[in-house]
XYZ file of C-alpha atoms in Angstrom:
316
model
C 23.944 63.266 109.459
C 22.534 63.186 105.598
C 20.191 59.909 105.100
C 20.931 57.691 102.126
C 18.195 55.888 100.611
C 17.368 53.471 98.143
C 15.426 52.211 95.117
C 15.352 50.947 91.662
C 15.562 52.285 88.616
C 14.743 51.432 85.024
C 17.903 52.527 83.060
C 17.348 53.386 80.006
C 19.229 50.225 78.598
C 16.491 48.334 80.129
C 17.951 47.167 83.330
C 16.346 47.655 86.544
C 18.927 48.811 88.625
C 19.232 49.211 92.530
C 20.776 52.542 93.588
C 21.684 54.310 96.722
C 21.377 58.180 97.166
C 21.618 61.081 99.043
C 21.163 64.886 98.813
C 19.569 67.165 96.019
C 21.434 68.953 93.223
C 23.946 68.691 90.331
C 24.238 64.575 89.713
C 27.423 62.492 90.393
C 27.385 59.117 89.384
C 29.551 56.758 91.489
C 30.453 53.330 89.763
C 32.182 50.674 92.123
C 34.650 48.213 91.037
C 35.258 44.502 91.852
C 34.367 43.048 94.181
C 32.131 45.893 95.639
C 28.478 47.249 95.171
C 27.496 50.994 96.057
C 28.448 50.415 99.842
C 32.220 51.092 98.965
C 30.489 54.571 98.299
C 29.061 55.313 102.112
C 31.319 58.256 103.015
C 30.993 60.006 99.806
C 27.416 59.533 99.161
C 26.624 61.397 102.516
C 29.383 64.064 101.907
C 28.724 64.829 98.528
C 25.444 65.370 99.359
C 26.279 68.081 101.970
C 28.071 69.871 99.922
C 25.077 70.818 97.465
C 25.126 67.609 95.072
C 22.773 64.836 94.162
C 25.048 61.504 95.012
C 23.818 58.047 93.435
C 25.846 55.036 93.362
C 24.101 52.485 91.844
C 24.614 48.447 92.078
C 26.285 48.089 88.345
C 25.348 45.427 85.770
C 25.851 41.706 87.843
C 26.034 42.823 90.449
C 24.439 42.905 94.170
C 20.952 43.930 94.406
C 20.554 44.860 90.571
C 21.640 41.597 89.830
C 21.683 41.106 85.712
C 21.090 38.577 82.684
C 22.460 34.929 82.705
C 24.414 35.676 78.675
C 27.996 36.068 79.364
C 28.222 38.462 76.426
C 25.517 40.804 77.610
C 28.494 42.219 80.088
C 30.314 44.041 77.694
C 31.722 47.564 78.143
C 29.166 48.639 75.588
C 26.134 47.618 78.133
C 28.076 48.945 81.077
C 28.590 52.188 79.718
C 24.978 52.287 78.188
C 23.758 51.609 81.702
C 25.357 54.449 83.206
C 24.063 57.167 79.927
C 20.858 55.426 81.006
C 20.941 56.012 84.342
C 21.861 59.467 83.805
C 18.564 60.277 81.771
C 16.162 58.126 84.356
C 17.674 60.549 87.218
C 16.049 63.432 85.178
C 19.619 64.905 84.040
C 20.643 66.434 81.208
C 24.680 65.385 82.480
C 26.744 64.228 85.068
C 29.799 64.109 87.148
C 30.885 60.303 86.357
C 33.479 59.045 88.808
C 34.654 55.146 88.903
C 36.745 53.070 91.051
C 38.300 50.056 89.981
C 36.519 48.644 87.155
C 33.926 51.539 87.737
C 37.068 53.613 86.254
C 37.336 52.073 82.597
C 33.489 52.137 82.985
C 33.812 56.054 83.440
C 36.574 56.727 80.813
C 34.326 55.110 78.446
C 30.775 56.954 78.899
C 33.457 60.312 78.682
C 34.776 59.046 75.769
C 31.475 57.728 73.836
C 29.462 60.509 75.028
C 30.985 63.374 76.272
C 27.675 65.384 75.859
C 26.532 63.407 78.962
C 29.807 64.157 81.123
C 30.270 67.130 83.089
C 33.283 65.774 84.299
C 35.250 62.426 84.963
C 36.982 60.877 88.085
C 38.987 58.085 87.754
C 40.165 56.090 90.729
C 43.016 53.526 90.840
C 42.490 52.763 87.144
C 44.143 55.022 84.504
C 42.312 55.499 81.020
C 44.889 53.443 78.584
C 44.533 53.622 74.898
C 42.982 50.490 73.252
C 45.850 47.854 72.895
C 47.251 46.845 69.650
C 46.463 43.114 70.226
C 43.726 41.818 72.432
C 44.375 41.890 76.108
C 43.890 38.309 77.673
C 46.641 36.720 75.282
C 49.012 39.977 76.519
C 48.824 39.591 79.935
C 48.673 35.432 79.633
C 52.146 36.163 78.185
C 53.422 38.502 80.541
C 51.762 36.561 83.738
C 51.128 33.356 82.913
C 47.715 31.402 83.099
C 47.445 31.765 87.107
C 46.923 35.550 86.535
C 43.491 36.529 88.226
C 42.352 38.279 85.198
C 43.030 34.890 82.931
C 41.920 32.697 85.346
C 38.663 34.410 85.458
C 38.069 33.527 81.812
C 37.557 30.242 83.021
C 33.709 28.808 82.963
C 32.090 28.100 87.113
C 35.477 28.135 88.873
C 36.260 31.497 89.713
C 32.922 32.224 91.261
C 32.515 28.979 92.494
C 35.628 29.340 94.441
C 34.837 33.361 95.432
C 31.169 32.243 96.811
C 32.094 29.318 98.621
C 32.885 31.124 102.001
C 32.002 35.228 100.758
C 32.926 36.520 104.344
C 36.575 35.059 103.999
C 36.522 36.353 100.027
C 35.496 40.194 101.081
C 38.017 39.969 104.008
C 40.749 38.659 102.284
C 40.193 40.706 98.932
C 39.712 43.911 100.726
C 42.804 43.323 103.368
C 45.472 42.302 101.104
C 45.370 44.665 98.460
C 45.289 47.667 100.780
C 47.654 50.087 102.211
C 47.446 47.564 105.064
C 48.001 44.397 103.334
C 50.831 42.853 102.204
C 50.110 43.669 98.401
C 50.669 39.963 96.911
C 51.270 39.738 93.008
C 47.585 37.882 92.243
C 48.598 35.188 90.409
C 47.276 31.321 91.538
C 49.528 28.999 92.472
C 49.714 25.829 89.670
C 48.152 23.281 92.203
C 45.864 26.101 94.226
C 43.385 28.620 93.714
C 43.163 32.894 93.399
C 42.414 33.371 97.181
C 45.009 31.216 98.184
C 47.575 34.193 97.795
C 45.407 36.476 99.674
C 46.276 35.945 103.630
C 43.470 36.702 106.206
C 44.346 39.631 108.068
C 45.501 39.057 111.940
C 43.253 42.153 112.564
C 40.832 44.238 110.298
C 42.527 47.539 109.286
C 40.890 50.755 110.967
C 39.029 51.488 107.627
C 37.528 48.089 107.466
C 34.857 46.382 110.284
C 33.524 43.013 110.853
C 30.164 44.899 110.218
C 31.479 46.478 106.603
C 32.075 42.531 105.606
C 28.750 41.755 106.906
C 27.453 44.184 104.729
C 29.196 43.005 101.430
C 28.008 39.498 102.153
C 24.429 40.708 102.737
C 24.288 42.729 99.666
C 25.630 39.914 97.310
C 22.947 37.128 98.992
C 21.102 37.233 95.839
C 23.328 37.882 93.070
C 26.635 35.975 94.118
C 29.756 36.311 92.116
C 28.829 35.378 88.565
C 27.736 38.539 87.302
C 30.774 40.530 88.666
C 33.185 37.742 86.939
C 31.411 38.143 83.769
C 32.672 41.622 83.367
C 36.301 40.053 82.790
C 35.321 37.494 80.501
C 34.298 40.102 78.035
C 37.865 41.545 78.184
C 38.942 40.362 74.558
C 35.108 41.157 72.917
C 35.442 44.919 74.702
C 38.855 45.096 72.506
C 36.760 43.798 69.569
C 33.935 46.318 70.238
C 36.122 49.409 70.964
C 38.070 49.657 67.492
C 35.666 52.890 66.640
C 37.464 54.371 69.552
C 41.002 53.642 68.828
C 43.385 56.114 70.256
C 39.973 58.581 70.496
C 40.620 61.443 73.335
C 38.651 61.779 76.205
C 37.626 65.640 76.357
C 35.510 66.375 79.507
C 37.444 67.894 82.345
C 38.868 64.569 84.408
C 41.235 64.227 87.707
C 42.920 60.774 88.603
C 43.058 59.939 92.387
C 44.948 56.690 93.194
C 46.893 55.310 96.410
C 51.076 54.740 96.363
C 50.761 51.570 97.623
C 48.195 50.365 94.963
C 49.514 47.175 93.221
C 47.239 48.654 90.530
C 48.079 52.005 90.068
C 51.807 51.548 91.067
C 51.976 49.008 88.070
C 50.554 51.574 85.948
C 53.046 54.433 86.661
C 53.442 54.820 82.884
C 50.246 54.625 81.694
C 49.092 57.542 84.544
C 52.413 59.549 83.777
C 51.328 59.825 80.102
C 47.380 59.833 80.334
C 47.411 63.668 79.197
C 48.155 62.453 75.814
C 44.658 61.368 75.504
C 42.814 62.507 78.425
C 44.104 66.059 77.485
C 42.116 67.837 79.981
C 43.315 66.367 82.996
C 42.936 68.981 85.774
C 45.129 67.163 88.610
C 46.106 63.475 89.818
C 46.125 62.874 93.317
C 48.358 60.415 95.207
C 47.762 59.320 98.604
C 50.576 58.528 100.226
C 50.188 54.831 101.969
C 46.853 54.155 100.408
C 46.075 50.707 98.504
C 43.884 49.912 96.447
C 40.225 50.776 97.926
C 40.786 54.233 97.792
C 37.292 55.787 98.476
C 37.255 53.091 101.686
C 40.591 54.018 103.036
C 40.802 57.402 102.511
C 37.573 58.644 102.461
C 37.919 62.549 103.825
C 41.194 63.087 101.383
C 39.528 61.360 98.114
C 36.316 63.302 99.056
C 38.165 66.542 99.606
C 39.743 65.952 95.693
C 36.155 65.304 94.780
C 34.927 68.603 95.487
C 37.920 70.284 94.627
C 37.204 69.635 91.283
C 33.446 69.452 91.246
C 33.822 73.483 92.717
C 35.685 73.979 89.955
C 33.821 72.733 87.120
């Protein structure tokens, strides 16, 4: 089996980033989501390498072994896209296919939109590209879902990461299970007198795609950095809206692929955006729906996700 190796790379943005990588060939950059790290791509790293690609999964800014700056304002989408573009350069590639899941998907879409010269193709998972909204997103989400909605709740200082860091094994176990195809897919709205994790039940037994060893690995990867950096991404939602005015309704030109589970609460709640995505992603080659799959796309259905990715990559 192909070996996954690890090293630190200084991105052109100046951030020292931990990367997991495998294989040689055209670069495929794999951007994880929340609350994950490079490990969420463990299946694709080896499979893409075996197929003749250089697969690289960084810990993104604020996460796991990469860590990041203390300032909350250092986690905007411009920083995140800059890290990815800088990493392409630092890895010696002129261009890359950029794939992103969950929070990694908006970063991948942003890289393809802002720097199409660096992108051979873009793959989004779970989160479709959405054109910039007409008003700040936190205000809109508060109006729709209330203060308990997790993205609104994450705007608070200190409290969100304190809850998530209190028992990291329980945090990963409950989050990964509850919003998977095996879980209850709860509304992510904290009760008035409780916390975000209160709506995420502990599994009676672990689903087949997730083991206690996987949970232990996530806990170990977060040992140094914790959850402050990851939550800071959410604290920049309105700032991102302000900073991306220049790209308002700008199309994404590179060839694109979208993959999602039909039990993913994020994707199911975004059906209108997914159905109309070609309005702003005119070169969308395919939308792949995975039956019975929840939010953790590439972990829940590794073979199907890898197969869809390879078909797209070879078509390029």
